[in-house]
């Protein structure tokens, strides 16, 4: 039996513009996903996926015939088709993969699927480790994206992530703010499709060079920030820059104008989590807005 584990991810800075070379601050989460692999005698893959409550949410059986994979049965054709795509991409990177035996495979999430913490990236990294292929190349052949989520899956510390001349610059950093007890993650009760968000960004981006310089400066300042007041100012400045380059409205201006603190979208704007910086516990405020998932920074981050 083989076991693989990968961390989830949160992108604290440079959402969208990380695709065009901005320096991002990314943080692995305590919540991740595991993959368990057991060999069988059959030429098939028996797959089952479990959610954070240990309930089965997907199962399928794939017949393996040397160079091809066929779905024998599935509880969700869309998910099984995506897995077929991943298997075929792995075969491109490692032609000997799944050639001589079958497997029983199970995955287990440690967070709700709709949280946007990396259901796909943790799966890709786990499969890449199992198949002994490059996880970044496997991501490119399947889901796409900047790859920062793969970096988070593979690291145990906060990191900066930057694409320059098609090279990845990944550096672990000491980001452990003294005011972390004033930071919270709030789930907006809406799953945002990253691919849709990226498509919107590419269709609307403007003033990129100026924006990237500004975001890089903010990322560096956030890493070294020593006070909550300064941190809040940096979050607000970051929101304004991304709002301008993507032609979108910051979440605080849209829904939380009366909130006494700072709010920053994380990842693709429109759903998933926001980062909240507040001098007092904001739980009652967000509960009054119908939002019940409020996670303290120390409970989310490794």
Short mmCIF file of C-alpha atoms in Angstrom, two decimals:
data_model
loop_
_atom_site.label_atom_id
_atom_site.label_comp_id
_atom_site.label_asym_id
_atom_site.label_seq_id
_atom_site.Cartn_x
_atom_site.Cartn_y
_atom_site.Cartn_z
CA UNK A 1 0.00 0.00 0.00
CA UNK A 2 1.19 3.50 -0.84
CA UNK A 3 -0.02 6.72 0.77
CA UNK A 4 0.39 10.27 -0.52
CA UNK A 5 -0.61 13.56 1.06
CA UNK A 6 -0.69 17.12 -0.24
CA UNK A 7 -1.47 20.45 1.40
CA UNK A 8 -4.25 22.77 0.33
CA UNK A 9 -3.50 26.35 -0.67
CA UNK A 10 -4.39 29.99 -0.25
CA UNK A 11 -3.02 32.81 -2.39
CA UNK A 12 -2.62 35.85 -0.17
CA UNK A 13 -1.29 38.24 -2.82
CA UNK A 14 -1.01 38.61 -6.61
CA UNK A 15 -4.20 36.78 -7.61
CA UNK A 16 -4.58 36.88 -11.40
CA UNK A 17 -1.35 38.83 -12.01
CA UNK A 18 0.75 35.89 -10.79
CA UNK A 19 0.00 34.50 -14.26
CA UNK A 20 1.88 37.42 -15.81
CA UNK A 21 4.95 37.38 -13.57
CA UNK A 22 3.89 39.12 -10.37
CA UNK A 23 5.43 37.94 -7.11
CA UNK A 24 2.83 36.12 -5.02
CA UNK A 25 2.68 35.19 -1.36
CA UNK A 26 1.10 31.75 -1.04
CA UNK A 27 0.36 29.71 2.07
CA UNK A 28 -0.13 25.94 2.46
CA UNK A 29 -3.11 25.04 4.63
CA UNK A 30 -3.50 22.49 7.38
CA UNK A 31 -6.32 20.99 5.30
CA UNK A 32 -5.29 18.82 2.35
CA UNK A 33 -6.05 15.60 0.54
CA UNK A 34 -4.67 12.06 0.74
CA UNK A 35 -4.39 9.31 -1.88
CA UNK A 36 -4.13 5.62 -0.97
CA UNK A 37 -3.05 3.10 -3.62
CA UNK A 38 -3.21 -0.70 -3.39
CA UNK A 39 -2.20 -3.13 -6.14
CA UNK A 40 -4.70 -5.70 -7.44
CA UNK A 41 -4.50 -8.59 -9.90
CA UNK A 42 -7.16 -7.21 -12.22
CA UNK A 43 -6.44 -4.92 -15.17
CA UNK A 44 -8.63 -2.22 -13.72
CA UNK A 45 -8.64 0.80 -11.48
CA UNK A 46 -11.30 0.80 -8.78
CA UNK A 47 -11.58 4.39 -7.57
CA UNK A 48 -13.49 5.89 -4.65
CA UNK A 49 -13.36 9.45 -3.32
CA UNK A 50 -14.39 10.45 0.21
CA UNK A 51 -15.23 13.92 1.47
CA UNK A 52 -14.21 15.58 4.74
CA UNK A 53 -17.00 13.74 6.56
CA UNK A 54 -15.64 10.42 5.25
CA UNK A 55 -18.68 10.01 2.99
CA UNK A 56 -18.20 8.59 -0.48
CA UNK A 57 -18.98 11.26 -3.09
CA UNK A 58 -17.61 9.53 -6.21
CA UNK A 59 -16.74 6.02 -7.36
CA UNK A 60 -15.81 4.46 -10.67
CA UNK A 61 -14.15 1.47 -12.26
CA UNK A 62 -11.79 1.90 -15.20
CA UNK A 63 -10.60 -0.93 -17.44
CA UNK A 64 -6.90 -0.67 -18.28
CA UNK A 65 -5.75 -2.09 -21.62
CA UNK A 66 -2.07 -1.29 -22.14
CA UNK A 67 -2.25 2.19 -23.66
CA UNK A 68 -5.90 3.02 -23.08
CA UNK A 69 -8.46 3.46 -20.30
CA UNK A 70 -12.18 2.78 -20.50
CA UNK A 71 -14.93 3.59 -18.00
CA UNK A 72 -16.71 0.42 -16.91
CA UNK A 73 -19.02 2.15 -14.44
CA UNK A 74 -19.17 5.53 -12.74
CA UNK A 75 -21.28 7.52 -10.31
CA UNK A 76 -20.44 10.77 -12.11
CA UNK A 77 -19.46 10.78 -15.81
CA UNK A 78 -18.01 14.31 -15.64
CA UNK A 79 -15.61 13.36 -12.84
CA UNK A 80 -14.63 10.05 -14.46
CA UNK A 81 -13.93 11.85 -17.75
CA UNK A 82 -11.65 14.25 -15.89
CA UNK A 83 -9.81 11.32 -14.31
CA UNK A 84 -9.41 9.74 -17.75
CA UNK A 85 -7.84 12.99 -18.93
CA UNK A 86 -5.43 12.89 -15.98
CA UNK A 87 -4.52 9.23 -16.62
CA UNK A 88 -3.83 9.95 -20.28
CA UNK A 89 -1.73 12.99 -19.39
CA UNK A 90 0.30 10.88 -16.96
CA UNK A 91 0.89 8.33 -19.74
CA UNK A 92 2.36 11.12 -21.88
CA UNK A 93 4.82 11.92 -19.10
CA UNK A 94 5.47 8.32 -18.02
CA UNK A 95 4.59 5.76 -20.73
CA UNK A 96 5.14 2.83 -18.35
CA UNK A 97 2.44 4.08 -15.96
CA UNK A 98 -0.38 1.55 -15.34
CA UNK A 99 0.99 -0.96 -17.84
CA UNK A 100 1.21 -4.18 -15.87
CA UNK A 101 -1.26 -4.20 -12.99
CA UNK A 102 -4.46 -2.79 -11.57
CA UNK A 103 -5.14 -0.74 -8.46
CA UNK A 104 -7.69 0.07 -5.82
CA UNK A 105 -7.48 3.78 -5.11
CA UNK A 106 -9.13 5.99 -2.52
CA UNK A 107 -8.87 9.72 -1.92
CA UNK A 108 -9.86 11.63 1.21
CA UNK A 109 -10.42 15.36 1.50
CA UNK A 110 -9.83 17.18 4.77
CA UNK A 111 -11.97 20.17 3.77
CA UNK A 112 -15.36 20.66 2.07
CA UNK A 113 -15.07 20.41 -1.72
CA UNK A 114 -16.63 23.85 -2.22
CA UNK A 115 -14.04 25.67 -0.10
CA UNK A 116 -11.64 26.13 -3.01
CA UNK A 117 -8.55 25.07 -1.07
CA UNK A 118 -7.22 22.85 -3.84
CA UNK A 119 -9.33 19.78 -4.53
CA UNK A 120 -7.73 19.59 -7.99
CA UNK A 121 -4.17 20.63 -7.15
CA UNK A 122 -3.85 18.22 -4.22
CA UNK A 123 -5.14 15.42 -6.44
CA UNK A 124 -2.71 16.30 -9.23
CA UNK A 125 0.24 16.44 -6.85
CA UNK A 126 -0.68 13.13 -5.23
CA UNK A 127 -1.09 11.37 -8.58
CA UNK A 128 2.17 12.89 -9.83
CA UNK A 129 4.01 11.56 -6.77
CA UNK A 130 2.48 8.12 -7.28
CA UNK A 131 3.27 8.05 -11.02
CA UNK A 132 6.71 9.65 -10.56
CA UNK A 133 6.05 12.53 -12.97
CA UNK A 134 6.47 16.30 -12.72
CA UNK A 135 3.38 17.70 -11.00
CA UNK A 136 3.72 21.07 -12.74
CA UNK A 137 3.76 19.42 -16.16
CA UNK A 138 0.79 17.27 -15.21
CA UNK A 139 -1.08 20.41 -14.13
CA UNK A 140 -0.30 22.07 -17.46
CA UNK A 141 -1.73 19.07 -19.35
CA UNK A 142 -4.92 19.00 -17.27
CA UNK A 143 -6.25 21.93 -15.25
CA UNK A 144 -3.74 24.64 -16.15
CA UNK A 145 -3.02 27.72 -14.02
CA UNK A 146 0.08 29.37 -12.62
CA UNK A 147 1.21 26.38 -10.54
CA UNK A 148 1.38 28.16 -7.19
CA UNK A 149 -1.11 25.61 -5.83
CA UNK A 150 1.30 22.78 -6.65
CA UNK A 151 4.05 24.65 -4.79
CA UNK A 152 1.76 24.85 -1.75
CA UNK A 153 0.92 21.15 -2.05
CA UNK A 154 4.63 20.35 -1.84
CA UNK A 155 5.80 22.76 0.88
CA UNK A 156 5.31 23.04 4.64
CA UNK A 157 5.95 26.80 4.88
CA UNK A 158 4.66 30.06 3.40
CA UNK A 159 6.36 30.81 0.10
CA UNK A 160 6.73 33.35 -2.64
CA UNK A 161 5.95 32.19 -6.15
CA UNK A 162 6.88 33.99 -9.35
CA UNK A 163 6.94 33.08 -13.04
CA UNK A 164 9.82 34.68 -14.95
CA UNK A 165 10.74 33.67 -18.50
CA UNK A 166 8.77 30.45 -18.01
CA UNK A 167 10.83 29.64 -14.92
CA UNK A 168 9.34 29.21 -11.45
CA UNK A 169 11.00 31.09 -8.63
CA UNK A 170 9.83 29.49 -5.38
CA UNK A 171 11.24 30.64 -2.05
CA UNK A 172 10.03 29.73 1.43
CA UNK A 173 9.61 32.80 3.64
CA UNK A 174 9.20 33.51 7.33
CA UNK A 175 5.67 34.88 7.30
CA UNK A 176 4.41 34.63 10.86
CA UNK A 177 2.79 37.98 11.67
CA UNK A 178 2.69 39.06 15.31
CA UNK A 179 -0.95 40.08 14.74
CA UNK A 180 -2.08 36.72 13.32
CA UNK A 181 -4.72 36.46 16.07
CA UNK A 182 -6.43 39.38 14.31
CA UNK A 183 -6.64 37.53 10.98
CA UNK A 184 -9.55 35.35 9.86
CA UNK A 185 -10.71 33.50 6.78
CA UNK A 186 -14.39 33.82 5.92
CA UNK A 187 -16.10 31.57 3.38
CA UNK A 188 -18.50 33.44 1.10
CA UNK A 189 -20.81 30.43 0.55
CA UNK A 190 -20.04 30.44 -3.15
CA UNK A 191 -17.57 28.26 -5.05
CA UNK A 192 -15.67 30.23 -7.66
CA UNK A 193 -14.42 28.47 -10.79
CA UNK A 194 -10.78 29.52 -11.18
CA UNK A 195 -10.81 28.93 -14.94
CA UNK A 196 -13.73 31.32 -15.34
CA UNK A 197 -11.98 33.90 -13.19
CA UNK A 198 -8.79 33.62 -15.24
CA UNK A 199 -10.75 33.98 -18.49
CA UNK A 200 -12.40 37.16 -17.16
CA UNK A 201 -9.02 38.53 -16.11
CA UNK A 202 -7.41 37.87 -19.49
CA UNK A 203 -10.31 39.57 -21.26
CA UNK A 204 -10.21 42.69 -19.06
CA UNK A 205 -6.62 43.21 -17.85
CA UNK A 206 -5.08 46.65 -18.34
CA UNK A 207 -2.03 48.58 -17.03
CA UNK A 208 -0.22 45.32 -16.32
CA UNK A 209 3.36 46.57 -16.00
CA UNK A 210 2.43 49.25 -13.48
CA UNK A 211 0.17 46.87 -11.57
CA UNK A 212 2.82 44.14 -11.30
CA UNK A 213 5.36 46.59 -9.91
CA UNK A 214 2.81 47.70 -7.32
CA UNK A 215 1.80 44.14 -6.37
CA UNK A 216 5.44 43.05 -6.02
CA UNK A 217 6.04 45.96 -3.66
CA UNK A 218 2.96 45.09 -1.59
CA UNK A 219 3.92 41.39 -1.41
CA UNK A 220 7.36 42.28 -0.05
CA UNK A 221 5.87 44.70 2.46
CA UNK A 222 3.25 42.20 3.66
CA UNK A 223 5.90 39.57 4.32
CA UNK A 224 7.79 41.99 6.56
CA UNK A 225 4.79 43.80 8.02
CA UNK A 226 4.95 44.37 11.78
CA UNK A 227 1.65 46.08 12.66
CA UNK A 228 -2.01 45.32 12.04
CA UNK A 229 -2.73 48.88 10.90
CA UNK A 230 -0.02 48.71 8.25
CA UNK A 231 -1.23 45.25 7.17
CA UNK A 232 -4.78 46.54 6.74
CA UNK A 233 -3.53 49.42 4.60
CA UNK A 234 -1.59 47.02 2.40
CA UNK A 235 -4.66 44.78 1.91
CA UNK A 236 -6.73 47.78 0.86
CA UNK A 237 -4.06 48.97 -1.57
CA UNK A 238 -3.81 45.46 -3.06
CA UNK A 239 -7.61 45.29 -3.56
CA UNK A 240 -7.59 48.63 -5.36
CA UNK A 241 -4.82 47.56 -7.75
CA UNK A 242 -6.50 44.26 -8.68
CA UNK A 243 -9.89 45.95 -8.99
CA UNK A 244 -8.41 48.38 -11.49
CA UNK A 245 -6.59 45.80 -13.59
CA UNK A 246 -9.57 43.40 -13.75
CA UNK A 247 -12.40 45.96 -13.83
CA UNK A 248 -14.06 44.43 -10.75
CA UNK A 249 -15.36 45.82 -7.46
CA UNK A 250 -13.67 44.83 -4.18
CA UNK A 251 -15.82 42.65 -1.93
CA UNK A 252 -15.80 45.16 0.92
CA UNK A 253 -17.19 47.88 -1.34
CA UNK A 254 -19.82 45.47 -2.67
CA UNK A 255 -21.10 43.78 0.46
CA UNK A 256 -19.35 44.89 3.65
CA UNK A 257 -19.03 48.69 3.53
CA UNK A 258 -19.87 49.05 7.22
CA UNK A 259 -17.25 46.57 8.39
CA UNK A 260 -14.62 48.05 10.72
CA UNK A 261 -11.55 46.32 9.37
CA UNK A 262 -9.98 45.26 6.08
CA UNK A 263 -11.16 42.61 3.65
CA UNK A 264 -9.25 41.00 0.79
CA UNK A 265 -10.44 38.49 -1.80
CA UNK A 266 -8.32 35.36 -2.13
CA UNK A 267 -7.88 33.65 -5.48
CA UNK A 268 -10.45 34.29 -8.20
CA UNK A 269 -12.77 37.10 -7.10
CA UNK A 270 -16.41 36.26 -6.57
CA UNK A 271 -16.35 33.29 -4.23
CA UNK A 272 -14.34 31.03 -1.94
CA UNK A 273 -12.60 32.74 1.00
CA UNK A 274 -11.82 36.30 1.94
CA UNK A 275 -9.04 37.32 4.31
CA UNK A 276 -10.31 39.54 7.13
CA UNK A 277 -8.09 41.73 9.32
CA UNK A 278 -9.92 43.03 12.38
CA UNK A 279 -9.06 44.40 15.81
CA UNK A 280 -12.01 42.49 17.26
CA UNK A 281 -13.47 39.05 16.52
CA UNK A 282 -15.66 39.50 13.41
CA UNK A 283 -17.77 36.36 13.87
CA UNK A 284 -20.96 38.13 14.94
CA UNK A 285 -20.71 40.61 12.07
CA UNK A 286 -20.35 37.95 9.38
CA UNK A 287 -22.97 35.72 11.00
CA UNK A 288 -25.37 38.64 10.65
CA UNK A 289 -24.58 38.61 6.93
CA UNK A 290 -25.48 34.91 6.69
CA UNK A 291 -21.85 33.72 6.67
CA UNK A 292 -21.11 31.04 9.24
CA UNK A 293 -17.70 29.67 8.22
CA UNK A 294 -15.16 31.90 9.96
CA UNK A 295 -11.77 30.27 10.55
CA UNK A 296 -8.99 31.79 12.63
CA UNK A 297 -5.67 32.19 10.84
CA UNK A 298 -3.91 29.80 13.23
CA UNK A 299 -6.48 27.08 12.48
CA UNK A 300 -6.11 27.36 8.68
CA UNK A 301 -2.37 27.76 8.19
CA UNK A 302 0.36 25.20 8.80
#
